């Protein structure tokens, strides 16, 4: 055990881990502060907010600073390569946006500021570990750090008891899925004697014993189910619409963007390392999961009258799109990573934009975000309506938005790997998606507010918080800028593989 | 002076400024138009007019600076490139830059576009002053100028295509500028749709060129659509040069209103008159000619395609002139005249005289823009009247308009020493010298007809007895100064512009032709023909006398003896009818294409495919199926945890069974 630590460079390790350690330190400071200050209102909102923002910004710049310097090596069960740092930057930016759009929401909810920000920072730390994990056990620890924070967040930032129900469902099913994950881990360790991803990648193709091979595949299947729960693959998705809809908007945003990105990156690493290299069944299973996830969630999204729930299903559809890359992932590692990172960045940017709009709508009027109540928004709040339309169009993949190029590169990579039939399915799903993404746009622009049907229309008087405006402007700019000049982003990603 | 400019701005930045200044103007005016929607606009008008005119003027000054810079290049070719501003499209095996190129051809064209454009912008400020959508008008006009300059200055085919599509869009917007009137909105749509046909062909040509350039083994790290790169590999185009040339030419046919896709141009006169002058006479419609001259290295490889171009051009030249004879709407006469003159340019291209085509393109833009501006001035003064039978005698009320119009008419008729004389002479002489006698004869006849119809117009509008109502005639007065000044400047250009290309027989040295000729491979290889100066001189004098004769005839008949034409038309009523009905082209289209298409669409496509199959089975059927599945999906989302766990478990069993067993 200690043999490993002998020639282990602690300074280097801490240096490269510093983007995540900063988050941990900020969380710790907040925790200590909440213990020391007996009366929570004494210091109020500003101090924890400032600490959180400072921690996240410092973390981002640390990641930015070390990105060109990383050694592309594994140190103590964590990978440090550029893709990891890109993942960290995505997660940190997403978390930062969530913090910025949550100011109004947490003021109204019952959560303490210290507690809320601690949980957000801890979950971001967990996501960082998930992204960098080079070992299934480290991955498991990261997953748990993230998940436990998220369970607590879903329940504590609540606007009604729906949030409690949402949190409980998430927690119970999360526990169920964790059992599968652990079981899979055990089987894999049992069959080839390691949990290290790179060693698994080396040894797995050489398993000759039939029994060991069955054990190994059983472990892969179990881990796949565990991952499938976290990123909401149909049929392990059932918690997702309820939880996404029931949580308060900032928490939903965190779940949909940062959490999904982190687990997706880990899943991709796992798939590239441990599966698909030699087994044809992997191809069929991933093919089927991808197709059913895209189609089922698209069809379900059509029926939704609640914008948030619709976006919940849309996020599942996007998971399905990302799964396009997995059946033949082993054929083209670099291409898969490139397309995936581009897609994840675009996915995060447009979802954050859309949810930032929703957070202002909900802050203005309580209750469900019914699409009907958007009627006439284009007249009352032209800029807000335009922003929401932009993000929805990008989600649907219209050029010239980032969503178009994300889909383009994704489909292109899949076609290059020979999965043409699956891309056809994806195009059908995209065609269906136009219907439900355009519905809110049509309602905003072409329906009068008198047609809402008894309920008050949204956002008559909401004053946009400057922080929310900043998030909206930045994400809208990113959506358009990278939609017109995708090369900048592609070059960045290409330099990271 | 030049040093002073280049101390502050680089050559590249100056080239970019040419293109982007109008875009800034468009953005500014667009913003004003959007922000002041539904409000009192008078306050903003000065700003709109100021910025809207300043941008083209600055752009023109920038081009002028470039011109003086480039003619100062003593060694080497007078050209400058900006290099890529950025890489626009990058794929693993090809890339497209965004870059501009100034060389002899694009420089001359840009001078004309920005110069005429600036004048027409100034004219528009007066002409459109009382219009509701003043800012929208200037936004669209500035945007047009941006796209046109992009088209002209682009250094690669795809960027040129962007400009090509952009001018088409602006043309559509401006034809349908008064979109409240369904007829005008429809005219815009017609122009747009017919241009789509050409655009499809252009795109097809781009695809073929892509295929050729890929096969040629050009370095994929450079922009293979760059004109220079394409020129270097031009030999590879030989096997399919006919297909590429004909496709490109089809694009040009639609854009430049040649037979059989000319029908949109007369209808395009529904737009404001300055728009007709700028877009549908001087600049956009000549884009087809420009594109072919630019890509001459492909066209010269295919003699067959060149013959097709020559035939279409000649036919259009005579056809447009014939139609102009019997038309009574002042703007439509000029539209047919434009069609006819564009035919002359294509004729020149078809016989290989690219630089003559470019020369005529420039000169034509001067006098045709002026003719339109004068027509606009007349329409403005008469409060919207466009029928020449209700005009007459206007020279006493609006002398500047009348005499500038006369200068332009002399130029169009090709009478010495106005500019049109030299450019038309260049084309006809080249046709004769290269042995295309039949083309020369038809062009010669067309020249007579051109003289006749334009002096018919001049005679009936500005001379003779006034045919308008007395009160109207009394109120007529000269147009405001902002309209008159551009007209006078254009009149100067129309009168003297030909001096840039005076041919050898008149002691000139054909500066423009030689300058542009450097770019054209076919003409480089031809030795300048000094052999038959005598023949050239004789033909030129004959042509001029012929034109002058018809000019005087037209002027006499329509200024003095207005009852003659009626008698003549009664005598030749079958011929006259054919002409009045524009050779029944619209009717033939209606019978041969539109009605069968409508019948097919209605009975087969709509009733069978659309209503039954698509609506009934596909749309409603699929929406029903989707609805049912969606219903099931939302029923499955029961909210009950036990159900969710059940789905989870079923999924887990299936996954494990597939993977591990």
mmCIF file of N, CA, C and O in Angstrom, chain A residues 165 169 172-173 176-177 180 214 217-218 220-222 224-225 229 235-239 241-242 281-282 285 289 296 299-300 302-303 309 313 409 416 432 485 487, chain B residues 86-92 626-634 636-641 643-645 647-656 658-661:
data_model
loop_
_atom_site.group_PDB
_atom_site.id
_atom_site.type_symbol
_atom_site.label_atom_id
_atom_site.label_comp_id
_atom_site.label_asym_id
_atom_site.label_seq_id
_atom_site.Cartn_x
_atom_site.Cartn_y
_atom_site.Cartn_z
ATOM 1 N N UNK A 165 -41.347 15.341 -2.232
ATOM 2 C CA UNK A 165 -41.650 14.111 -2.955
ATOM 3 C C UNK A 165 -40.569 13.850 -4.011
ATOM 4 O O UNK A 165 -40.066 12.728 -4.158
ATOM 5 N N UNK A 169 -38.117 10.572 -4.080
ATOM 6 C CA UNK A 169 -38.052 9.644 -5.219
ATOM 7 C C UNK A 169 -36.615 9.531 -5.720
ATOM 8 O O UNK A 169 -36.119 8.434 -6.002
ATOM 9 N N UNK A 172 -34.569 7.484 -3.098
ATOM 10 C CA UNK A 172 -34.847 6.052 -3.022
ATOM 11 C C UNK A 172 -34.352 5.332 -4.275
ATOM 12 O O UNK A 172 -33.670 4.301 -4.200
ATOM 13 N N UNK A 173 -34.677 5.912 -5.413
ATOM 14 C CA UNK A 173 -34.232 5.260 -6.637
ATOM 15 C C UNK A 173 -32.722 5.342 -6.781
ATOM 16 O O UNK A 173 -32.089 4.436 -7.336
ATOM 17 N N UNK A 176 -31.321 2.530 -4.928
ATOM 18 C CA UNK A 176 -31.544 1.308 -5.698
ATOM 19 C C UNK A 176 -30.456 1.171 -6.776
ATOM 20 O O UNK A 176 -29.844 0.120 -6.938
ATOM 21 N N UNK A 177 -30.225 2.302 -7.464
ATOM 22 C CA UNK A 177 -29.245 2.272 -8.545
ATOM 23 C C UNK A 177 -27.843 2.062 -7.997
ATOM 24 O O UNK A 177 -27.026 1.361 -8.590
ATOM 25 N N UNK A 180 -26.903 -1.472 -7.698
ATOM 26 C CA UNK A 180 -26.455 -2.060 -8.961
ATOM 27 C C UNK A 180 -25.003 -1.692 -9.242
ATOM 28 O O UNK A 180 -24.201 -2.517 -9.648
ATOM 29 N N UNK A 214 -18.159 -14.087 -18.344
ATOM 30 C CA UNK A 214 -19.568 -13.858 -18.014
ATOM 31 C C UNK A 214 -19.681 -12.941 -16.806
ATOM 32 O O UNK A 214 -20.492 -12.011 -16.778
ATOM 33 N N UNK A 217 -18.881 -9.415 -17.903
ATOM 34 C CA UNK A 217 -19.957 -8.768 -18.649
ATOM 35 C C UNK A 217 -21.120 -8.443 -17.737
ATOM 36 O O UNK A 217 -21.802 -7.430 -17.910
ATOM 37 N N UNK A 218 -21.343 -9.327 -16.755
ATOM 38 C CA UNK A 218 -22.403 -9.057 -15.793
ATOM 39 C C UNK A 218 -22.087 -7.751 -15.041
ATOM 40 O O UNK A 218 -22.948 -6.890 -14.850
ATOM 41 N N UNK A 220 -20.242 -5.301 -16.126
ATOM 42 C CA UNK A 220 -20.424 -4.185 -17.064
ATOM 43 C C UNK A 220 -21.889 -3.799 -17.138
ATOM 44 O O UNK A 220 -22.254 -2.615 -17.087
ATOM 45 N N UNK A 221 -22.751 -4.832 -17.228
ATOM 46 C CA UNK A 221 -24.189 -4.559 -17.331
ATOM 47 C C UNK A 221 -24.667 -3.809 -16.101
ATOM 48 O O UNK A 221 -25.430 -2.829 -16.195
ATOM 49 N N UNK A 222 -24.208 -4.247 -14.935
ATOM 50 C CA UNK A 222 -24.655 -3.608 -13.690
ATOM 51 C C UNK A 222 -24.198 -2.156 -13.638
ATOM 52 O O UNK A 222 -24.952 -1.253 -13.261
ATOM 53 N N UNK A 224 -23.519 -0.304 -16.146
ATOM 54 C CA UNK A 224 -24.286 0.420 -17.159
ATOM 55 C C UNK A 224 -25.624 0.852 -16.587
ATOM 56 O O UNK A 224 -26.072 1.978 -16.796
ATOM 57 N N UNK A 225 -26.252 -0.043 -15.820
ATOM 58 C CA UNK A 225 -27.537 0.312 -15.219
ATOM 59 C C UNK A 225 -27.353 1.453 -14.216
ATOM 60 O O UNK A 225 -28.144 2.404 -14.173
ATOM 61 N N UNK A 229 -29.066 5.146 -14.629
ATOM 62 C CA UNK A 229 -29.918 5.879 -13.698
ATOM 63 C C UNK A 229 -29.464 7.327 -13.589
ATOM 64 O O UNK A 229 -30.261 8.255 -13.684
ATOM 65 N N UNK A 235 -34.972 2.756 -19.774
ATOM 66 C CA UNK A 235 -36.083 2.836 -18.822
ATOM 67 C C UNK A 235 -35.653 3.142 -17.371
ATOM 68 O O UNK A 235 -36.421 2.831 -16.465
ATOM 69 N N UNK A 236 -34.455 3.668 -17.170
ATOM 70 C CA UNK A 236 -34.047 3.968 -15.792
ATOM 71 C C UNK A 236 -34.270 5.446 -15.477
ATOM 72 O O UNK A 236 -33.639 6.030 -14.619
ATOM 73 N N UNK A 237 -35.155 6.054 -16.248
ATOM 74 C CA UNK A 237 -35.284 7.503 -16.225
ATOM 75 C C UNK A 237 -36.438 7.961 -15.368
ATOM 76 O O UNK A 237 -36.603 9.158 -15.190
ATOM 77 N N UNK A 238 -37.283 7.051 -14.893
ATOM 78 C CA UNK A 238 -38.616 7.451 -14.431
ATOM 79 C C UNK A 238 -38.565 8.517 -13.337
ATOM 80 O O UNK A 238 -39.464 9.334 -13.209
ATOM 81 N N UNK A 239 -37.485 8.521 -12.561
ATOM 82 C CA UNK A 239 -37.373 9.549 -11.517
ATOM 83 C C UNK A 239 -37.210 10.942 -12.110
ATOM 84 O O UNK A 239 -37.591 11.937 -11.501
ATOM 85 N N UNK A 241 -38.267 13.049 -14.746
ATOM 86 C CA UNK A 241 -39.256 14.111 -14.940
ATOM 87 C C UNK A 241 -39.834 14.609 -13.620
ATOM 88 O O UNK A 241 -39.975 15.816 -13.430
ATOM 89 N N UNK A 242 -40.125 13.684 -12.715
ATOM 90 C CA UNK A 242 -40.714 14.100 -11.443
ATOM 91 C C UNK A 242 -39.738 14.950 -10.650
ATOM 92 O O UNK A 242 -40.100 15.983 -10.077
ATOM 93 N N UNK A 281 -22.425 -7.557 -28.179
ATOM 94 C CA UNK A 281 -23.655 -7.304 -27.426
ATOM 95 C C UNK A 281 -23.707 -5.873 -26.914
ATOM 96 O O UNK A 281 -24.769 -5.273 -26.818
ATOM 97 N N UNK A 282 -22.537 -5.340 -26.558
ATOM 98 C CA UNK A 282 -22.483 -3.943 -26.124
ATOM 99 C C UNK A 282 -23.081 -3.042 -27.194
ATOM 100 O O UNK A 282 -23.857 -2.130 -26.920
ATOM 101 N N UNK A 285 -26.923 -3.407 -27.220
ATOM 102 C CA UNK A 285 -27.568 -2.833 -26.037
ATOM 103 C C UNK A 285 -27.530 -1.309 -26.110
ATOM 104 O O UNK A 285 -28.549 -0.633 -25.898
ATOM 105 N N UNK A 289 -30.700 1.164 -26.309
ATOM 106 C CA UNK A 289 -30.943 2.164 -25.274
ATOM 107 C C UNK A 289 -31.003 3.558 -25.881
ATOM 108 O O UNK A 289 -31.875 4.365 -25.535
ATOM 109 N N UNK A 296 -38.744 7.501 -27.024
ATOM 110 C CA UNK A 296 -39.711 7.520 -25.934
ATOM 111 C C UNK A 296 -39.811 8.917 -25.326
ATOM 112 O O UNK A 296 -40.901 9.471 -25.159
ATOM 113 N N UNK A 299 -41.545 11.435 -27.606
ATOM 114 C CA UNK A 299 -42.996 11.293 -27.654
ATOM 115 C C UNK A 299 -43.626 11.773 -26.351
ATOM 116 O O UNK A 299 -44.686 12.406 -26.357
ATOM 117 N N UNK A 300 -42.962 11.488 -25.246
ATOM 118 C CA UNK A 300 -43.525 11.943 -23.975
ATOM 119 C C UNK A 300 -43.482 13.459 -23.883
ATOM 120 O O UNK A 300 -44.390 14.091 -23.343
ATOM 121 N N UNK A 302 -43.917 15.615 -26.127
ATOM 122 C CA UNK A 302 -44.986 16.262 -26.888
ATOM 123 C C UNK A 302 -46.205 16.540 -26.032
ATOM 124 O O UNK A 302 -46.875 17.554 -26.181
ATOM 125 N N UNK A 303 -46.473 15.640 -25.107
ATOM 126 C CA UNK A 303 -47.710 15.763 -24.341
ATOM 127 C C UNK A 303 -47.617 16.799 -23.222
ATOM 128 O O UNK A 303 -48.602 17.084 -22.570
ATOM 129 N N UNK A 309 -41.334 20.580 -17.252
ATOM 130 C CA UNK A 309 -41.416 19.143 -17.469
ATOM 131 C C UNK A 309 -41.032 18.804 -18.914
ATOM 132 O O UNK A 309 -40.373 17.797 -19.171
ATOM 133 N N UNK A 313 -38.023 16.271 -20.116
ATOM 134 C CA UNK A 313 -38.005 15.228 -21.138
ATOM 135 C C UNK A 313 -36.995 15.556 -22.225
ATOM 136 O O UNK A 313 -36.324 14.683 -22.763
ATOM 137 N N UNK A 409 -21.940 17.646 -35.462
ATOM 138 C CA UNK A 409 -20.725 16.879 -35.181
ATOM 139 C C UNK A 409 -21.045 15.510 -34.595
ATOM 140 O O UNK A 409 -20.374 14.518 -34.879
ATOM 141 N N UNK A 416 -19.679 8.371 -39.335
ATOM 142 C CA UNK A 416 -18.339 7.890 -39.654
ATOM 143 C C UNK A 416 -18.083 6.520 -39.041
ATOM 144 O O UNK A 416 -17.354 5.708 -39.592
ATOM 145 N N UNK A 432 -39.358 15.311 -34.437
ATOM 146 C CA UNK A 432 -40.432 15.405 -33.443
ATOM 147 C C UNK A 432 -40.150 16.558 -32.482
ATOM 148 O O UNK A 432 -41.041 17.302 -32.083
ATOM 149 N N UNK A 485 -19.371 30.701 -35.325
ATOM 150 C CA UNK A 485 -17.947 30.358 -35.415
ATOM 151 C C UNK A 485 -17.646 29.123 -34.556
ATOM 152 O O UNK A 485 -16.982 29.239 -33.532
ATOM 153 N N UNK A 487 -15.648 26.925 -34.965
ATOM 154 C CA UNK A 487 -14.262 26.461 -35.020
ATOM 155 C C UNK A 487 -13.475 26.795 -33.780
ATOM 156 O O UNK A 487 -12.598 26.043 -33.363
ATOM 157 N N UNK B 86 -11.069 35.422 -41.463
ATOM 158 C CA UNK B 86 -11.067 34.234 -40.616
ATOM 159 C C UNK B 86 -11.461 33.053 -41.473
ATOM 160 O O UNK B 86 -11.918 33.223 -42.593
ATOM 161 N N UNK B 87 -11.205 31.871 -40.915
ATOM 162 C CA UNK B 87 -11.629 30.680 -41.640
ATOM 163 C C UNK B 87 -13.107 30.508 -41.391
ATOM 164 O O UNK B 87 -13.558 30.450 -40.258
ATOM 165 N N UNK B 88 -13.860 30.407 -42.484
ATOM 166 C CA UNK B 88 -15.306 30.448 -42.336
ATOM 167 C C UNK B 88 -15.849 29.040 -42.129
ATOM 168 O O UNK B 88 -16.563 28.758 -41.172
ATOM 169 N N UNK B 89 -15.479 28.153 -43.016
ATOM 170 C CA UNK B 89 -15.943 26.778 -42.896
ATOM 171 C C UNK B 89 -14.707 25.910 -42.923
ATOM 172 O O UNK B 89 -13.882 26.042 -43.816
ATOM 173 N N UNK B 90 -14.553 25.072 -41.933
ATOM 174 C CA UNK B 90 -13.401 24.188 -41.916
ATOM 175 C C UNK B 90 -13.911 22.781 -41.733
ATOM 176 O O UNK B 90 -14.678 22.497 -40.822
ATOM 177 N N UNK B 91 -13.506 21.924 -42.629
ATOM 178 C CA UNK B 91 -13.832 20.524 -42.457
ATOM 179 C C UNK B 91 -12.513 19.787 -42.577
ATOM 180 O O UNK B 91 -11.484 20.398 -42.840
ATOM 181 N N UNK B 92 -12.555 18.497 -42.371
ATOM 182 C CA UNK B 92 -11.278 17.794 -42.371
ATOM 183 C C UNK B 92 -10.633 17.859 -43.748
ATOM 184 O O UNK B 92 -9.422 17.892 -43.864
ATOM 185 N N UNK B 626 -48.513 9.129 -32.593
ATOM 186 C CA UNK B 626 -47.669 9.776 -31.600
ATOM 187 C C UNK B 626 -48.484 10.154 -30.381
ATOM 188 O O UNK B 626 -48.052 10.008 -29.239
ATOM 189 N N UNK B 627 -49.712 10.617 -30.645
ATOM 190 C CA UNK B 627 -50.576 11.001 -29.532
ATOM 191 C C UNK B 627 -50.850 9.825 -28.615
ATOM 192 O O UNK B 627 -50.775 9.955 -27.380
ATOM 193 N N UNK B 628 -51.117 8.679 -29.231
ATOM 194 C CA UNK B 628 -51.424 7.499 -28.411
ATOM 195 C C UNK B 628 -50.204 7.098 -27.596
ATOM 196 O O UNK B 628 -50.286 6.854 -26.383
ATOM 197 N N UNK B 629 -49.031 7.088 -28.262
ATOM 198 C CA UNK B 629 -47.821 6.709 -27.518
ATOM 199 C C UNK B 629 -47.550 7.705 -26.403
ATOM 200 O O UNK B 629 -47.214 7.338 -25.281
ATOM 201 N N UNK B 630 -47.738 8.986 -26.742
ATOM 202 C CA UNK B 630 -47.524 10.004 -25.721
ATOM 203 C C UNK B 630 -48.455 9.814 -24.545
ATOM 204 O O UNK B 630 -48.064 9.982 -23.383
ATOM 205 N N UNK B 631 -49.686 9.428 -24.884
ATOM 206 C CA UNK B 631 -50.655 9.175 -23.817
ATOM 207 C C UNK B 631 -50.177 8.043 -22.928
ATOM 208 O O UNK B 631 -50.217 8.119 -21.684
ATOM 209 N N UNK B 632 -49.698 6.981 -23.580
ATOM 210 C CA UNK B 632 -49.176 5.851 -22.819
ATOM 211 C C UNK B 632 -48.002 6.309 -21.952
ATOM 212 O O UNK B 632 -47.891 5.931 -20.783
ATOM 213 N N UNK B 633 -47.148 7.140 -22.555
ATOM 214 C CA UNK B 633 -45.971 7.568 -21.821
ATOM 215 C C UNK B 633 -46.366 8.359 -20.589
ATOM 216 O O UNK B 633 -45.805 8.162 -19.506
ATOM 217 N N UNK B 634 -47.357 9.249 -20.775
ATOM 218 C CA UNK B 634 -47.683 10.026 -19.581
ATOM 219 C C UNK B 634 -48.477 9.176 -18.584
ATOM 220 O O UNK B 634 -48.443 9.444 -17.388
ATOM 221 N N UNK B 636 -47.674 6.117 -18.059
ATOM 222 C CA UNK B 636 -46.608 5.363 -17.396
ATOM 223 C C UNK B 636 -45.964 6.210 -16.308
ATOM 224 O O UNK B 636 -45.515 5.706 -15.288
ATOM 225 N N UNK B 637 -45.916 7.518 -16.556
ATOM 226 C CA UNK B 637 -45.304 8.416 -15.570
ATOM 227 C C UNK B 637 -46.333 8.677 -14.478
ATOM 228 O O UNK B 637 -46.860 9.775 -14.328
ATOM 229 N N UNK B 638 -46.631 7.624 -13.711
ATOM 230 C CA UNK B 638 -47.774 7.695 -12.804
ATOM 231 C C UNK B 638 -47.472 8.483 -11.544
ATOM 232 O O UNK B 638 -48.370 8.898 -10.839
ATOM 233 N N UNK B 639 -46.195 8.697 -11.253
ATOM 234 C CA UNK B 639 -45.840 9.346 -9.993
ATOM 235 C C UNK B 639 -45.637 8.350 -8.871
ATOM 236 O O UNK B 639 -45.236 8.731 -7.770
ATOM 237 N N UNK B 640 -45.916 7.086 -9.150
ATOM 238 C CA UNK B 640 -45.784 6.079 -8.088
ATOM 239 C C UNK B 640 -44.407 5.420 -8.163
ATOM 240 O O UNK B 640 -44.001 4.926 -9.206
ATOM 241 N N UNK B 641 -43.737 5.427 -7.045
ATOM 242 C CA UNK B 641 -42.368 4.940 -7.007
ATOM 243 C C UNK B 641 -42.293 3.462 -7.368
ATOM 244 O O UNK B 641 -41.363 3.036 -8.055
ATOM 245 N N UNK B 643 -44.046 1.801 -9.452
ATOM 246 C CA UNK B 643 -44.050 1.640 -10.906
ATOM 247 C C UNK B 643 -42.667 1.936 -11.473
ATOM 248 O O UNK B 643 -42.157 1.193 -12.299
ATOM 249 N N UNK B 644 -42.100 3.035 -10.977
ATOM 250 C CA UNK B 644 -40.791 3.432 -11.504
ATOM 251 C C UNK B 644 -39.764 2.325 -11.267
ATOM 252 O O UNK B 644 -38.969 1.985 -12.139
ATOM 253 N N UNK B 645 -39.794 1.767 -10.079
ATOM 254 C CA UNK B 645 -38.833 0.712 -9.778
ATOM 255 C C UNK B 645 -39.066 -0.507 -10.649
ATOM 256 O O UNK B 645 -38.130 -1.194 -11.055
ATOM 257 N N UNK B 647 -40.202 -0.429 -13.788
ATOM 258 C CA UNK B 647 -39.586 -0.175 -15.102
ATOM 259 C C UNK B 647 -38.082 -0.398 -15.011
ATOM 260 O O UNK B 647 -37.466 -0.995 -15.880
ATOM 261 N N UNK B 648 -37.527 0.133 -13.928
ATOM 262 C CA UNK B 648 -36.085 0.036 -13.717
ATOM 263 C C UNK B 648 -35.657 -1.430 -13.759
ATOM 264 O O UNK B 648 -34.721 -1.822 -14.454
ATOM 265 N N UNK B 649 -36.407 -2.248 -13.033
ATOM 266 C CA UNK B 649 -36.046 -3.649 -12.913
ATOM 267 C C UNK B 649 -36.187 -4.373 -14.249
ATOM 268 O O UNK B 649 -35.312 -5.153 -14.642
ATOM 269 N N UNK B 650 -37.274 -4.073 -14.947
ATOM 270 C CA UNK B 650 -37.460 -4.707 -16.262
ATOM 271 C C UNK B 650 -36.282 -4.342 -17.169
ATOM 272 O O UNK B 650 -35.659 -5.196 -17.814
ATOM 273 N N UNK B 651 -35.969 -3.036 -17.153
ATOM 274 C CA UNK B 651 -34.839 -2.592 -17.968
ATOM 275 C C UNK B 651 -33.563 -3.290 -17.563
ATOM 276 O O UNK B 651 -32.781 -3.757 -18.402
ATOM 277 N N UNK B 652 -33.348 -3.417 -16.262
ATOM 278 C CA UNK B 652 -32.122 -4.046 -15.785
ATOM 279 C C UNK B 652 -32.054 -5.489 -16.246
ATOM 280 O O UNK B 652 -31.005 -5.955 -16.715
ATOM 281 N N UNK B 653 -33.159 -6.191 -16.149
ATOM 282 C CA UNK B 653 -33.167 -7.600 -16.568
ATOM 283 C C UNK B 653 -32.827 -7.714 -18.048
ATOM 284 O O UNK B 653 -31.990 -8.520 -18.463
ATOM 285 N N UNK B 654 -33.445 -6.829 -18.837
ATOM 286 C CA UNK B 654 -33.193 -6.898 -20.281
ATOM 287 C C UNK B 654 -31.722 -6.607 -20.571
ATOM 288 O O UNK B 654 -31.067 -7.328 -21.332
ATOM 289 N N UNK B 655 -31.193 -5.550 -19.954
ATOM 290 C CA UNK B 655 -29.808 -5.187 -20.223
ATOM 291 C C UNK B 655 -28.864 -6.305 -19.815
ATOM 292 O O UNK B 655 -27.971 -6.702 -20.571
ATOM 293 N N UNK B 656 -29.091 -6.841 -18.628
ATOM 294 C CA UNK B 656 -28.204 -7.911 -18.164
ATOM 295 C C UNK B 656 -28.320 -9.124 -19.075
ATOM 296 O O UNK B 656 -27.318 -9.724 -19.472
ATOM 297 N N UNK B 658 -29.096 -9.229 -22.192
ATOM 298 C CA UNK B 658 -28.437 -9.002 -23.485
ATOM 299 C C UNK B 658 -26.924 -9.017 -23.354
ATOM 300 O O UNK B 658 -26.215 -9.544 -24.200
ATOM 301 N N UNK B 659 -26.437 -8.392 -22.301
ATOM 302 C CA UNK B 659 -24.993 -8.216 -22.220
ATOM 303 C C UNK B 659 -24.280 -9.454 -21.697
ATOM 304 O O UNK B 659 -23.240 -9.840 -22.212
ATOM 305 N N UNK B 660 -24.835 -10.052 -20.657
ATOM 306 C CA UNK B 660 -24.066 -11.062 -19.947
ATOM 307 C C UNK B 660 -24.424 -12.480 -20.360
ATOM 308 O O UNK B 660 -23.670 -13.389 -20.047
ATOM 309 N N UNK B 661 -25.551 -12.682 -21.007
ATOM 310 C CA UNK B 661 -25.919 -14.072 -21.299
ATOM 311 C C UNK B 661 -25.621 -14.438 -22.746
ATOM 312 O O UNK B 661 -25.414 -13.590 -23.585
#
